[in-house]
Amino acid sequence: MGFFKNLFGKKEISELPKKTEQKEAEQVEEEPYGIDKDYAHERAIELVPEEFFWSGIDDLAPFGSDDGDMALSEFRDWKKANPNTDTYECLKWTIEGVSEKNLTEYNENILDRTLIKPQIKDNNFNDQHYIFTVDISVIATGFGQLVDEGKIDEKNKPIIQLAIDRQKIWAELATD
């Protein structure tokens, strides 16, 4: 903003602010790690300006927990290895790898409070892993696409919404 754009809407190199020039030079030298608004897609910043979203230290933020940070890193590695594959496949890979269940089992049934409550109370069920880590991994993977590409594929949105909805229920039911 405040910079002239050419006829095609692209900024001329001479018009880029010094910070952007420095950012581009740093990107060539090293790839960004973790959530960093300075490297995010401009559309992601526009859609989600709240600082909470960009926190790398708030455990409740998408990328603030170790699990969310790891999921973002895994998404980026997966995307490099599979540049022409739908990110839906990455979500599938994430769910099946972390939950050790088939993607078809990650459906509306996981939102059943009568299922979640006993899971939380069951000492033999690791709800921290099979609910929190699974869901945070899904959320961070989906939002990772937003951060890096400025969009979330339509096919991914219902899966990410399931994760968000289960996290809300889990947080309401968990006493700790």
PDB file of C-alpha atoms in Angstrom:
ATOM      1  CA  MET A   1       0.000   0.000   0.000  1.00  0.00           C
ATOM      2  CA  GLY A   2       1.291   3.420  -0.847  1.00  0.00           C
ATOM      3  CA  PHE A   3       3.525   1.894  -3.512  1.00  0.00           C
ATOM      4  CA  PHE A   4       2.781   2.247  -7.184  1.00  0.00           C
ATOM      5  CA  LYS A   5       1.843  -0.889  -9.015  1.00  0.00           C
ATOM      6  CA  ASN A   6       2.438  -1.609 -12.667  1.00  0.00           C
ATOM      7  CA  LEU A   7      -0.399  -2.409 -15.042  1.00  0.00           C
ATOM      8  CA  PHE A   8      -0.431  -6.036 -13.939  1.00  0.00           C
ATOM      9  CA  GLY A   9      -0.642  -5.238 -10.239  1.00  0.00           C
ATOM     10  CA  LYS A  10       2.889  -6.364  -9.440  1.00  0.00           C
ATOM     11  CA  LYS A  11       5.240  -4.191  -7.436  1.00  0.00           C
ATOM     12  CA  GLU A  12       8.371  -3.062  -9.161  1.00  0.00           C
ATOM     13  CA  ILE A  13      11.540  -4.097  -7.334  1.00  0.00           C
ATOM     14  CA  SER A  14      12.495  -0.439  -6.887  1.00  0.00           C
ATOM     15  CA  GLU A  15       9.176   0.141  -5.136  1.00  0.00           C
ATOM     16  CA  LEU A  16       9.598  -2.585  -2.523  1.00  0.00           C
ATOM     17  CA  PRO A  17      10.342  -1.347   0.962  1.00  0.00           C
ATOM     18  CA  LYS A  18      13.776  -2.149   2.384  1.00  0.00           C
ATOM     19  CA  LYS A  19      12.285  -4.682   4.816  1.00  0.00           C
ATOM     20  CA  THR A  20      10.812  -6.653   1.909  1.00  0.00           C
ATOM     21  CA  GLU A  21      14.145  -6.616   0.064  1.00  0.00           C
ATOM     22  CA  GLN A  22      15.858  -7.850   3.208  1.00  0.00           C
ATOM     23  CA  LYS A  23      13.139 -10.488   3.704  1.00  0.00           C
ATOM     24  CA  GLU A  24      13.620 -11.772   0.157  1.00  0.00           C
ATOM     25  CA  ALA A  25      17.382 -12.002   0.655  1.00  0.00           C
ATOM     26  CA  GLU A  26      16.876 -13.919   3.906  1.00  0.00           C
ATOM     27  CA  GLN A  27      14.420 -16.315   2.227  1.00  0.00           C
ATOM     28  CA  VAL A  28      17.059 -17.242  -0.336  1.00  0.00           C
ATOM     29  CA  GLU A  29      19.586 -17.934   2.416  1.00  0.00           C
ATOM     30  CA  GLU A  30      17.317 -19.864   4.756  1.00  0.00           C
ATOM     31  CA  GLU A  31      13.792 -21.140   4.810  1.00  0.00           C
ATOM     32  CA  PRO A  32      11.484 -19.831   7.497  1.00  0.00           C
ATOM     33  CA  TYR A  33      10.817 -22.073  10.456  1.00  0.00           C
ATOM     34  CA  GLY A  34       7.646 -21.898  12.478  1.00  0.00           C
ATOM     35  CA  ILE A  35       4.978 -19.287  12.231  1.00  0.00           C
ATOM     36  CA  ASP A  36       6.328 -15.936  11.113  1.00  0.00           C
ATOM     37  CA  LYS A  37       4.025 -13.215   9.874  1.00  0.00           C
ATOM     38  CA  ASP A  38       6.929 -11.662   7.945  1.00  0.00           C
ATOM     39  CA  TYR A  39       7.010 -14.685   5.624  1.00  0.00           C
ATOM     40  CA  ALA A  40       3.256 -15.303   5.453  1.00  0.00           C
ATOM     41  CA  HIS A  41       1.133 -14.985   2.358  1.00  0.00           C
ATOM     42  CA  GLU A  42      -0.343 -11.499   2.170  1.00  0.00           C
ATOM     43  CA  ARG A  43      -3.888 -12.912   1.888  1.00  0.00           C
ATOM     44  CA  ALA A  44      -3.453 -14.842   5.143  1.00  0.00           C
ATOM     45  CA  ILE A  45      -2.464 -11.667   6.975  1.00  0.00           C
ATOM     46  CA  GLU A  46      -5.467  -9.886   5.491  1.00  0.00           C
ATOM     47  CA  LEU A  47      -7.894 -12.664   6.458  1.00  0.00           C
ATOM     48  CA  VAL A  48      -6.500 -13.267   9.942  1.00  0.00           C
ATOM     49  CA  PRO A  49      -4.973 -10.112  11.415  1.00  0.00           C
ATOM     50  CA  GLU A  50      -5.388 -11.180  15.066  1.00  0.00           C
ATOM     51  CA  GLU A  51      -2.021 -11.642  16.780  1.00  0.00           C
ATOM     52  CA  PHE A  52      -3.284 -14.768  18.569  1.00  0.00           C
ATOM     53  CA  PHE A  53      -3.270 -16.663  15.260  1.00  0.00           C
ATOM     54  CA  TRP A  54       0.394 -15.784  14.668  1.00  0.00           C
ATOM     55  CA  SER A  55       1.619 -16.707  18.146  1.00  0.00           C
ATOM     56  CA  GLY A  56       4.370 -19.270  18.358  1.00  0.00           C
ATOM     57  CA  ILE A  57       4.149 -19.463  22.159  1.00  0.00           C
ATOM     58  CA  ASP A  58       0.433 -19.531  23.070  1.00  0.00           C
ATOM     59  CA  ASP A  59      -0.452 -23.215  23.457  1.00  0.00           C
ATOM     60  CA  LEU A  60      -4.021 -22.483  22.383  1.00  0.00           C
ATOM     61  CA  ALA A  61      -2.965 -20.816  19.109  1.00  0.00           C
ATOM     62  CA  PRO A  62      -2.818 -23.022  16.001  1.00  0.00           C
ATOM     63  CA  PHE A  63       1.002 -23.012  15.905  1.00  0.00           C
ATOM     64  CA  GLY A  64       1.817 -22.137  19.534  1.00  0.00           C
ATOM     65  CA  SER A  65       2.042 -25.629  20.973  1.00  0.00           C
ATOM     66  CA  ASP A  66       4.832 -28.040  20.147  1.00  0.00           C
ATOM     67  CA  ASP A  67       2.254 -30.142  18.293  1.00  0.00           C
ATOM     68  CA  GLY A  68       1.031 -27.209  16.184  1.00  0.00           C
ATOM     69  CA  ASP A  69       4.578 -26.104  15.414  1.00  0.00           C
ATOM     70  CA  MET A  70       5.541 -29.644  14.403  1.00  0.00           C
ATOM     71  CA  ALA A  71       2.445 -30.001  12.219  1.00  0.00           C
ATOM     72  CA  LEU A  72       3.305 -26.774  10.379  1.00  0.00           C
ATOM     73  CA  SER A  73       6.838 -28.030   9.803  1.00  0.00           C
ATOM     74  CA  GLU A  74       5.559 -31.418   8.630  1.00  0.00           C
ATOM     75  CA  PHE A  75       3.074 -29.714   6.283  1.00  0.00           C
ATOM     76  CA  ARG A  76       5.867 -27.691   4.711  1.00  0.00           C
ATOM     77  CA  ASP A  77       8.077 -30.755   4.299  1.00  0.00           C
ATOM     78  CA  TRP A  78       5.169 -32.717   2.836  1.00  0.00           C
ATOM     79  CA  LYS A  79       4.345 -29.882   0.423  1.00  0.00           C
ATOM     80  CA  LYS A  80       7.965 -29.780  -0.807  1.00  0.00           C
ATOM     81  CA  ALA A  81       7.910 -33.512  -1.412  1.00  0.00           C
ATOM     82  CA  ASN A  82       4.421 -33.417  -3.000  1.00  0.00           C
ATOM     83  CA  PRO A  83       4.121 -30.041  -4.759  1.00  0.00           C
ATOM     84  CA  ASN A  84       1.435 -31.166  -7.210  1.00  0.00           C
ATOM     85  CA  THR A  85      -0.690 -33.180  -4.780  1.00  0.00           C
ATOM     86  CA  ASP A  86      -3.894 -31.870  -3.178  1.00  0.00           C
ATOM     87  CA  THR A  87      -3.361 -30.804   0.419  1.00  0.00           C
ATOM     88  CA  TYR A  88      -6.319 -33.025   1.282  1.00  0.00           C
ATOM     89  CA  GLU A  89      -3.842 -35.897   0.960  1.00  0.00           C
ATOM     90  CA  CYS A  90      -1.638 -34.195   3.544  1.00  0.00           C
ATOM     91  CA  LEU A  91      -4.577 -33.927   5.954  1.00  0.00           C
ATOM     92  CA  LYS A  92      -5.327 -37.600   5.348  1.00  0.00           C
ATOM     93  CA  TRP A  93      -1.664 -38.473   5.944  1.00  0.00           C
ATOM     94  CA  THR A  94      -1.668 -36.367   9.134  1.00  0.00           C
ATOM     95  CA  ILE A  95      -4.848 -37.865  10.570  1.00  0.00           C
ATOM     96  CA  GLU A  96      -3.904 -41.432   9.759  1.00  0.00           C
ATOM     97  CA  GLY A  97      -0.353 -40.988  11.026  1.00  0.00           C
ATOM     98  CA  VAL A  98      -1.155 -39.228  14.288  1.00  0.00           C
ATOM     99  CA  SER A  99      -4.447 -40.910  15.200  1.00  0.00           C
ATOM    100  CA  GLU A 100      -3.480 -44.336  13.857  1.00  0.00           C
ATOM    101  CA  LYS A 101      -6.995 -44.541  12.384  1.00  0.00           C
ATOM    102  CA  ASN A 102      -8.440 -44.368   8.928  1.00  0.00           C
ATOM    103  CA  LEU A 103      -9.549 -40.963   7.629  1.00  0.00           C
ATOM    104  CA  THR A 104     -13.124 -42.263   7.325  1.00  0.00           C
ATOM    105  CA  GLU A 105     -13.215 -42.552  11.143  1.00  0.00           C
ATOM    106  CA  TYR A 106     -12.523 -38.807  11.458  1.00  0.00           C
ATOM    107  CA  ASN A 107     -16.132 -37.762  10.981  1.00  0.00           C
ATOM    108  CA  GLU A 108     -19.050 -36.153  12.845  1.00  0.00           C
ATOM    109  CA  ASN A 109     -19.059 -39.029  15.338  1.00  0.00           C
ATOM    110  CA  ILE A 110     -15.890 -37.658  16.968  1.00  0.00           C
ATOM    111  CA  LEU A 111     -18.001 -34.724  18.224  1.00  0.00           C
ATOM    112  CA  ASP A 112     -20.226 -36.943  20.372  1.00  0.00           C
ATOM    113  CA  ARG A 113     -19.948 -35.690  23.941  1.00  0.00           C
ATOM    114  CA  THR A 114     -20.997 -39.104  25.259  1.00  0.00           C
ATOM    115  CA  LEU A 115     -17.908 -40.508  23.530  1.00  0.00           C
ATOM    116  CA  ILE A 116     -15.469 -37.725  24.480  1.00  0.00           C
ATOM    117  CA  LYS A 117     -16.335 -37.543  28.190  1.00  0.00           C
ATOM    118  CA  PRO A 118     -15.524 -41.221  28.933  1.00  0.00           C
ATOM    119  CA  GLN A 119     -12.353 -40.934  26.820  1.00  0.00           C
ATOM    120  CA  ILE A 120     -11.174 -38.089  29.035  1.00  0.00           C
ATOM    121  CA  LYS A 121     -11.890 -40.095  32.196  1.00  0.00           C
ATOM    122  CA  ASP A 122     -10.360 -43.334  30.873  1.00  0.00           C
ATOM    123  CA  ASN A 123      -6.812 -43.672  32.226  1.00  0.00           C
ATOM    124  CA  ASN A 124      -6.043 -46.132  29.430  1.00  0.00           C
ATOM    125  CA  PHE A 125      -7.004 -43.620  26.732  1.00  0.00           C
ATOM    126  CA  ASN A 126      -4.526 -40.856  26.018  1.00  0.00           C
ATOM    127  CA  ASP A 127      -6.917 -38.008  25.201  1.00  0.00           C
ATOM    128  CA  GLN A 128      -4.010 -35.554  25.170  1.00  0.00           C
ATOM    129  CA  HIS A 129      -2.655 -37.409  22.139  1.00  0.00           C
ATOM    130  CA  TYR A 130      -5.730 -38.888  20.445  1.00  0.00           C
ATOM    131  CA  ILE A 131      -7.839 -35.746  20.777  1.00  0.00           C
ATOM    132  CA  PHE A 132      -5.619 -32.707  21.380  1.00  0.00           C
ATOM    133  CA  THR A 133      -2.582 -33.680  19.291  1.00  0.00           C
ATOM    134  CA  VAL A 134      -4.652 -35.115  16.448  1.00  0.00           C
ATOM    135  CA  ASP A 135      -6.910 -32.063  16.251  1.00  0.00           C
ATOM    136  CA  ILE A 136      -4.123 -29.501  16.647  1.00  0.00           C
ATOM    137  CA  SER A 137      -2.198 -31.307  13.905  1.00  0.00           C
ATOM    138  CA  VAL A 138      -5.217 -31.065  11.605  1.00  0.00           C
ATOM    139  CA  ILE A 139      -5.798 -27.394  12.443  1.00  0.00           C
ATOM    140  CA  ALA A 140      -2.137 -26.443  11.991  1.00  0.00           C
ATOM    141  CA  THR A 141      -1.914 -28.387   8.729  1.00  0.00           C
ATOM    142  CA  GLY A 142      -5.004 -26.680   7.338  1.00  0.00           C
ATOM    143  CA  PHE A 143      -3.998 -23.241   8.543  1.00  0.00           C
ATOM    144  CA  GLY A 144      -0.456 -23.926   7.324  1.00  0.00           C
ATOM    145  CA  GLN A 145      -1.834 -23.900   3.805  1.00  0.00           C
ATOM    146  CA  LEU A 146      -3.492 -20.560   4.538  1.00  0.00           C
ATOM    147  CA  VAL A 147      -0.255 -19.091   5.896  1.00  0.00           C
ATOM    148  CA  ASP A 148       1.872 -20.306   2.992  1.00  0.00           C
ATOM    149  CA  GLU A 149      -0.577 -20.160   0.072  1.00  0.00           C
ATOM    150  CA  GLY A 150      -3.216 -17.656   1.174  1.00  0.00           C
ATOM    151  CA  LYS A 151      -6.057 -20.164   0.916  1.00  0.00           C
ATOM    152  CA  ILE A 152      -7.565 -23.311   2.376  1.00  0.00           C
ATOM    153  CA  ASP A 153      -8.816 -25.807  -0.166  1.00  0.00           C
ATOM    154  CA  GLU A 154     -12.606 -26.255   0.034  1.00  0.00           C
ATOM    155  CA  LYS A 155     -12.266 -30.019   0.469  1.00  0.00           C
ATOM    156  CA  ASN A 156     -10.176 -29.450   3.615  1.00  0.00           C
ATOM    157  CA  LYS A 157     -12.500 -27.038   5.393  1.00  0.00           C
ATOM    158  CA  PRO A 158     -14.982 -29.621   6.795  1.00  0.00           C
ATOM    159  CA  ILE A 159     -12.119 -31.668   8.252  1.00  0.00           C
ATOM    160  CA  ILE A 160     -10.521 -28.620   9.855  1.00  0.00           C
ATOM    161  CA  GLN A 161     -13.918 -27.564  11.212  1.00  0.00           C
ATOM    162  CA  LEU A 162     -14.334 -31.000  12.833  1.00  0.00           C
ATOM    163  CA  ALA A 163     -10.998 -30.520  14.584  1.00  0.00           C
ATOM    164  CA  ILE A 164     -11.949 -27.043  15.804  1.00  0.00           C
ATOM    165  CA  ASP A 165     -15.364 -28.239  16.993  1.00  0.00           C
ATOM    166  CA  ARG A 166     -13.899 -31.229  18.870  1.00  0.00           C
ATOM    167  CA  GLN A 167     -11.295 -28.999  20.505  1.00  0.00           C
ATOM    168  CA  LYS A 168     -14.083 -26.778  21.832  1.00  0.00           C
ATOM    169  CA  ILE A 169     -15.983 -29.752  23.232  1.00  0.00           C
ATOM    170  CA  TRP A 170     -12.849 -31.318  24.694  1.00  0.00           C
ATOM    171  CA  ALA A 171     -11.906 -28.030  26.379  1.00  0.00           C
ATOM    172  CA  GLU A 172     -15.407 -27.736  27.883  1.00  0.00           C
ATOM    173  CA  LEU A 173     -15.385 -31.295  29.218  1.00  0.00           C
ATOM    174  CA  ALA A 174     -11.782 -31.528  30.424  1.00  0.00           C
ATOM    175  CA  THR A 175     -11.266 -30.489  34.008  1.00  0.00           C
ATOM    176  CA  ASP A 176      -7.534 -29.926  33.708  1.00  0.00           C
TER     177      ASP A 176
END
